[in-house]
Coordinates of C-alpha atoms in Angstrom, one line a residue:
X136 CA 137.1 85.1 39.9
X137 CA 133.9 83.8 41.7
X138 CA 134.5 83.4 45.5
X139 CA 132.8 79.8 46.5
X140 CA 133.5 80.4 50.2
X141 CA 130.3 80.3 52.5
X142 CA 129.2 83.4 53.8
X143 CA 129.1 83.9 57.3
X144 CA 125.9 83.8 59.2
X145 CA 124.8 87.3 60.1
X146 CA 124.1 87.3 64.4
X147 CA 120.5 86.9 65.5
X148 CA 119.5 90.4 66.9
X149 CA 117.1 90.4 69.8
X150 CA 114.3 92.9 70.0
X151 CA 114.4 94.1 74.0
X152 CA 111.1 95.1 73.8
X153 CA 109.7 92.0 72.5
X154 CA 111.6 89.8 74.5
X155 CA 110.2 91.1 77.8
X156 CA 106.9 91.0 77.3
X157 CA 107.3 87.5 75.8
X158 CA 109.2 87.0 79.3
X159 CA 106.2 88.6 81.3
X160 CA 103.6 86.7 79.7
X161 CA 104.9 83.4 80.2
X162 CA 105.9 84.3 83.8
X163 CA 102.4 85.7 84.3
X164 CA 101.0 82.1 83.6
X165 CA 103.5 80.4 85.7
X166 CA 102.4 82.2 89.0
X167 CA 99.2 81.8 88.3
X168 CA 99.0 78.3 87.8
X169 CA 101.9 77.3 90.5
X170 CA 101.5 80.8 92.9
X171 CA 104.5 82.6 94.1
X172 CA 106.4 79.7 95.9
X173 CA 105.4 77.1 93.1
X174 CA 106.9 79.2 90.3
X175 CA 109.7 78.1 88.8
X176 CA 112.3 80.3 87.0
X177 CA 113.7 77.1 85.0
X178 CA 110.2 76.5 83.8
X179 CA 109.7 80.4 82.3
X180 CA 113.5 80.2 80.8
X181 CA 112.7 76.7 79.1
X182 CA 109.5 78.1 77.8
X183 CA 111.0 81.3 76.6
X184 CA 113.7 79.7 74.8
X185 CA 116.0 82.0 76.6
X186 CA 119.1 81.5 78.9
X187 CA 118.5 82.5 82.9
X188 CA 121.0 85.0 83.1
X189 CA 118.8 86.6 80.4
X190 CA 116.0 86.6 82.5
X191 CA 118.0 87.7 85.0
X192 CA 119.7 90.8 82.9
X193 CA 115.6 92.4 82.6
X194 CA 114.4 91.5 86.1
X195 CA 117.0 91.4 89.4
X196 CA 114.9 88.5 90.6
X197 CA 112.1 86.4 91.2
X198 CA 110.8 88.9 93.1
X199 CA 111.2 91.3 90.9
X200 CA 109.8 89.5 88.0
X201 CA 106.6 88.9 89.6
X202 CA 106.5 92.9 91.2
X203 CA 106.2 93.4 87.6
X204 CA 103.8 90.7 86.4
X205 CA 101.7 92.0 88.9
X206 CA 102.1 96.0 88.0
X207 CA 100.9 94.4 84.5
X208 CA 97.8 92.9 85.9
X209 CA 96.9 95.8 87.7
X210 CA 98.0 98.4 84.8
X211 CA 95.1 96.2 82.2
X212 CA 92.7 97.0 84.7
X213 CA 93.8 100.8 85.1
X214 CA 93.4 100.9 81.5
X215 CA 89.6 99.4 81.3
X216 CA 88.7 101.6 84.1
X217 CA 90.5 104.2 82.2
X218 CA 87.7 103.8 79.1
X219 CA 85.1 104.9 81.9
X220 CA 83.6 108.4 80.5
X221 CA 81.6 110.5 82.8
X222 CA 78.5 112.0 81.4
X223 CA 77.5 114.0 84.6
X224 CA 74.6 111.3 85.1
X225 CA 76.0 109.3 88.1
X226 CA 73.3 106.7 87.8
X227 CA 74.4 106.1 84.1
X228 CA 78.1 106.4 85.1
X229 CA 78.3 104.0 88.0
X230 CA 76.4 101.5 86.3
X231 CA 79.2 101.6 83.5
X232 CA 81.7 101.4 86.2
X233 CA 80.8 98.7 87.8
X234 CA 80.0 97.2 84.2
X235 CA 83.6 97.5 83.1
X236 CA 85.3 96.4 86.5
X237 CA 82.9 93.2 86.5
X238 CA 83.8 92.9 82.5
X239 CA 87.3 92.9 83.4
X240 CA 87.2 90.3 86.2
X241 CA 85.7 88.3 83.8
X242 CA 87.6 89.0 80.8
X243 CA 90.7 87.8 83.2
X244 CA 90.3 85.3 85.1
X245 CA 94.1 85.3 85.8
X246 CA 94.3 88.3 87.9
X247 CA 92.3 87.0 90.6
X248 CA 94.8 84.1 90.8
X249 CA 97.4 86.4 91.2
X250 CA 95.8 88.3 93.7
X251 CA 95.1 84.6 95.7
X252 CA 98.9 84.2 95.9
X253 CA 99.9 87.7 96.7
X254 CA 97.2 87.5 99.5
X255 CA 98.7 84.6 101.2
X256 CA 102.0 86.3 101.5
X257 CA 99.9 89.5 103.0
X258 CA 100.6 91.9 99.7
X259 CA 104.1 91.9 101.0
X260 CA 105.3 91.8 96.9
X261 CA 103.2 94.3 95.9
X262 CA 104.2 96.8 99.0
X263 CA 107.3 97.1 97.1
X264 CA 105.8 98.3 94.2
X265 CA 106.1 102.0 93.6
X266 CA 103.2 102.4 91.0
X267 CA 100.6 99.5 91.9
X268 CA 98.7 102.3 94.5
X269 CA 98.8 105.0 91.9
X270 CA 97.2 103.4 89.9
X271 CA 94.0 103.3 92.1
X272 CA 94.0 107.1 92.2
X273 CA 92.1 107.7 89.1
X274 CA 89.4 104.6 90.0
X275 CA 89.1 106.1 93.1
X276 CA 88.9 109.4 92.5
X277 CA 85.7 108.5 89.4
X278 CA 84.3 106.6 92.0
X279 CA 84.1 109.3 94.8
X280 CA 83.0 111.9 92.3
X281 CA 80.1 109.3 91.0
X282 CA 79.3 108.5 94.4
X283 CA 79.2 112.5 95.8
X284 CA 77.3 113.3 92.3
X285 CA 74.5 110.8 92.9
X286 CA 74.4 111.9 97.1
X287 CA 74.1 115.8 95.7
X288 CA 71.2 115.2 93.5
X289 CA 69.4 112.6 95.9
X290 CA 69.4 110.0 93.9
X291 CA 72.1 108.2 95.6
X292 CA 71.6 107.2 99.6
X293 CA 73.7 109.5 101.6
X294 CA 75.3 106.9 103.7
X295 CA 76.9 104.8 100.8
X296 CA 80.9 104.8 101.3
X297 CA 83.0 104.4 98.3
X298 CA 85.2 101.7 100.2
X299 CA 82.5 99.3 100.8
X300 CA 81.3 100.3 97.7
X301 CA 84.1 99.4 95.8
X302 CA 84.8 96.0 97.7
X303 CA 81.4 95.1 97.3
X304 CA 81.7 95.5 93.3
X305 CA 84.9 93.2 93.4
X306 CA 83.3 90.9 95.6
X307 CA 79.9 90.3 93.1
X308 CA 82.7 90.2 90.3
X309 CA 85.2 87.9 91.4
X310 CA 83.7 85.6 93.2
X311 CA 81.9 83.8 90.5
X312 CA 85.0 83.7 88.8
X313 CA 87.3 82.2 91.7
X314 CA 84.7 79.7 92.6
X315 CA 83.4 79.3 88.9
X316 CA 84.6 75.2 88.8
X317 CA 83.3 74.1 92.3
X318 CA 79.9 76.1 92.0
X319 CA 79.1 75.0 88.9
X320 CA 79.8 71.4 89.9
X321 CA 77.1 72.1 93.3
X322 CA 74.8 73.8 91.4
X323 CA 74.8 72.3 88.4
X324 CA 75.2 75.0 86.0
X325 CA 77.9 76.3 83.7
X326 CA 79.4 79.5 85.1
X327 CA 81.7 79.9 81.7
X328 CA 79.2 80.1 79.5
X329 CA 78.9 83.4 77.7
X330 CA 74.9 83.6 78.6
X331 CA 76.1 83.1 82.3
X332 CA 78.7 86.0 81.9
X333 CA 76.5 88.0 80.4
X334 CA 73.7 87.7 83.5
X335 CA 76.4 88.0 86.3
X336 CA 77.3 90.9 85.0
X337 CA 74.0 92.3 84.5
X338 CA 72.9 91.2 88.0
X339 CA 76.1 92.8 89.9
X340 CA 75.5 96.3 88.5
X341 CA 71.7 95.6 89.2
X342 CA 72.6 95.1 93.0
X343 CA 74.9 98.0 93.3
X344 CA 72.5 100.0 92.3
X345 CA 69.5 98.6 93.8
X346 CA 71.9 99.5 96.7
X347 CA 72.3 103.1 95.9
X348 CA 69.6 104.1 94.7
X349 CA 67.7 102.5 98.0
X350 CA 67.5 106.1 100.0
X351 CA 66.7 104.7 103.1
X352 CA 69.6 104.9 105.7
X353 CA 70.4 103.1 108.9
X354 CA 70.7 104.7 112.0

């Protein structure tokens, strides 16, 4: 005897996995756009398609959601600085590194708006964090080896410190891209277009090393 009743509709499973990182990504562009303060948790859940307590089951907080939004940013850099081979030639090498720090500034232009909210509230997110400062050991440990490579075989000036050195790098890489809309307007040129990519990035690993490779030192 056939059986006309309706089967019952099987439960939606969730994939976790899938879920938070759909969760991070959406959150990512919230405090970027709207900073810490501005971001709204209504406004992730309502893009998500999820329910707050959701939200609230993977991350204890807002706080806590953006701790890890901004592990994320700083673990995609980690990883491009992580593609960094060293050849034993620390001219060749520390041109790539800055290469592939610059590339990544300018490959996300995101991170440096999280960074501009995190900064007005004096890292005080990120100081809560228990990976976001190993994650600089690697990158600083290339870049003191680069550095004490070129100093050893005099091709580097013996004064250079990888501190300044590494701030300066971030500086000739971000700032173009924090100030991209307002210089472009003043000087009247188009700091998104791919040709003007490709230049600043040739033209901040030409100053670096224009830098180190300059063997005069000040008293």
């Amino acid at each position: 005897m056939k059986n006309d009743a309706p089967t019952a509709a099987k439960p939606r499973t969730r994939n976790a996995a899938l879920t938070r990182e759909n969760i991070l990504k959406v959150a990512t562009q919230e405090f970027a756009e709207r900073g810490y303060d501005g971001a709204s948790i209504e406004a992730i859940v309502l893009c998500c398609k999820i329910s707050k307590n959701l939200i609230y089951h993977y991350f204890d907080s807002k706080e806590g959601l953006f701790i890890e939004v901004m592990e994320r940013a700083y673990g995609a850099m980690r990883e491009r600085q992580n593609q960094l081979t060293l050849s034993g030639d620390p001219v060749r090498d520390m041109r790539e590194l800055v290469e592939k720090t610059v590339q990544h500034f300018i490959d996300q232009p995101d991170f440096h708006l999280l960074l501009s909210t995190e900064n007005l509230h004096k890292a005080a997110h990120i100081r809560k964090s228990s990976v976001i400062s190993q994650m600089f050991n690697p990158l600083r440990a290339a870049l003191s080896e680069i550095l004490q490579q070129g100093k050893d075989q005099g091709v580097f000036r013996q004064d250079a410190d990888w501190v300044d050195l590494y701030v300066s790098i971030s500086g000739l890489g971000a700032y173009a891209i924090t100030n991209r809309y307002t210089l472009s307007y003043v000087l009247d040129v188009d700091l998104n277009s791919p040709e003007r990519k490709a230049s600043r990035l040739k033209h901040a690993s030409n100053v670096v090393m224009s830098y180190l490779c300059d063997l005069r030192t000040t008293a």
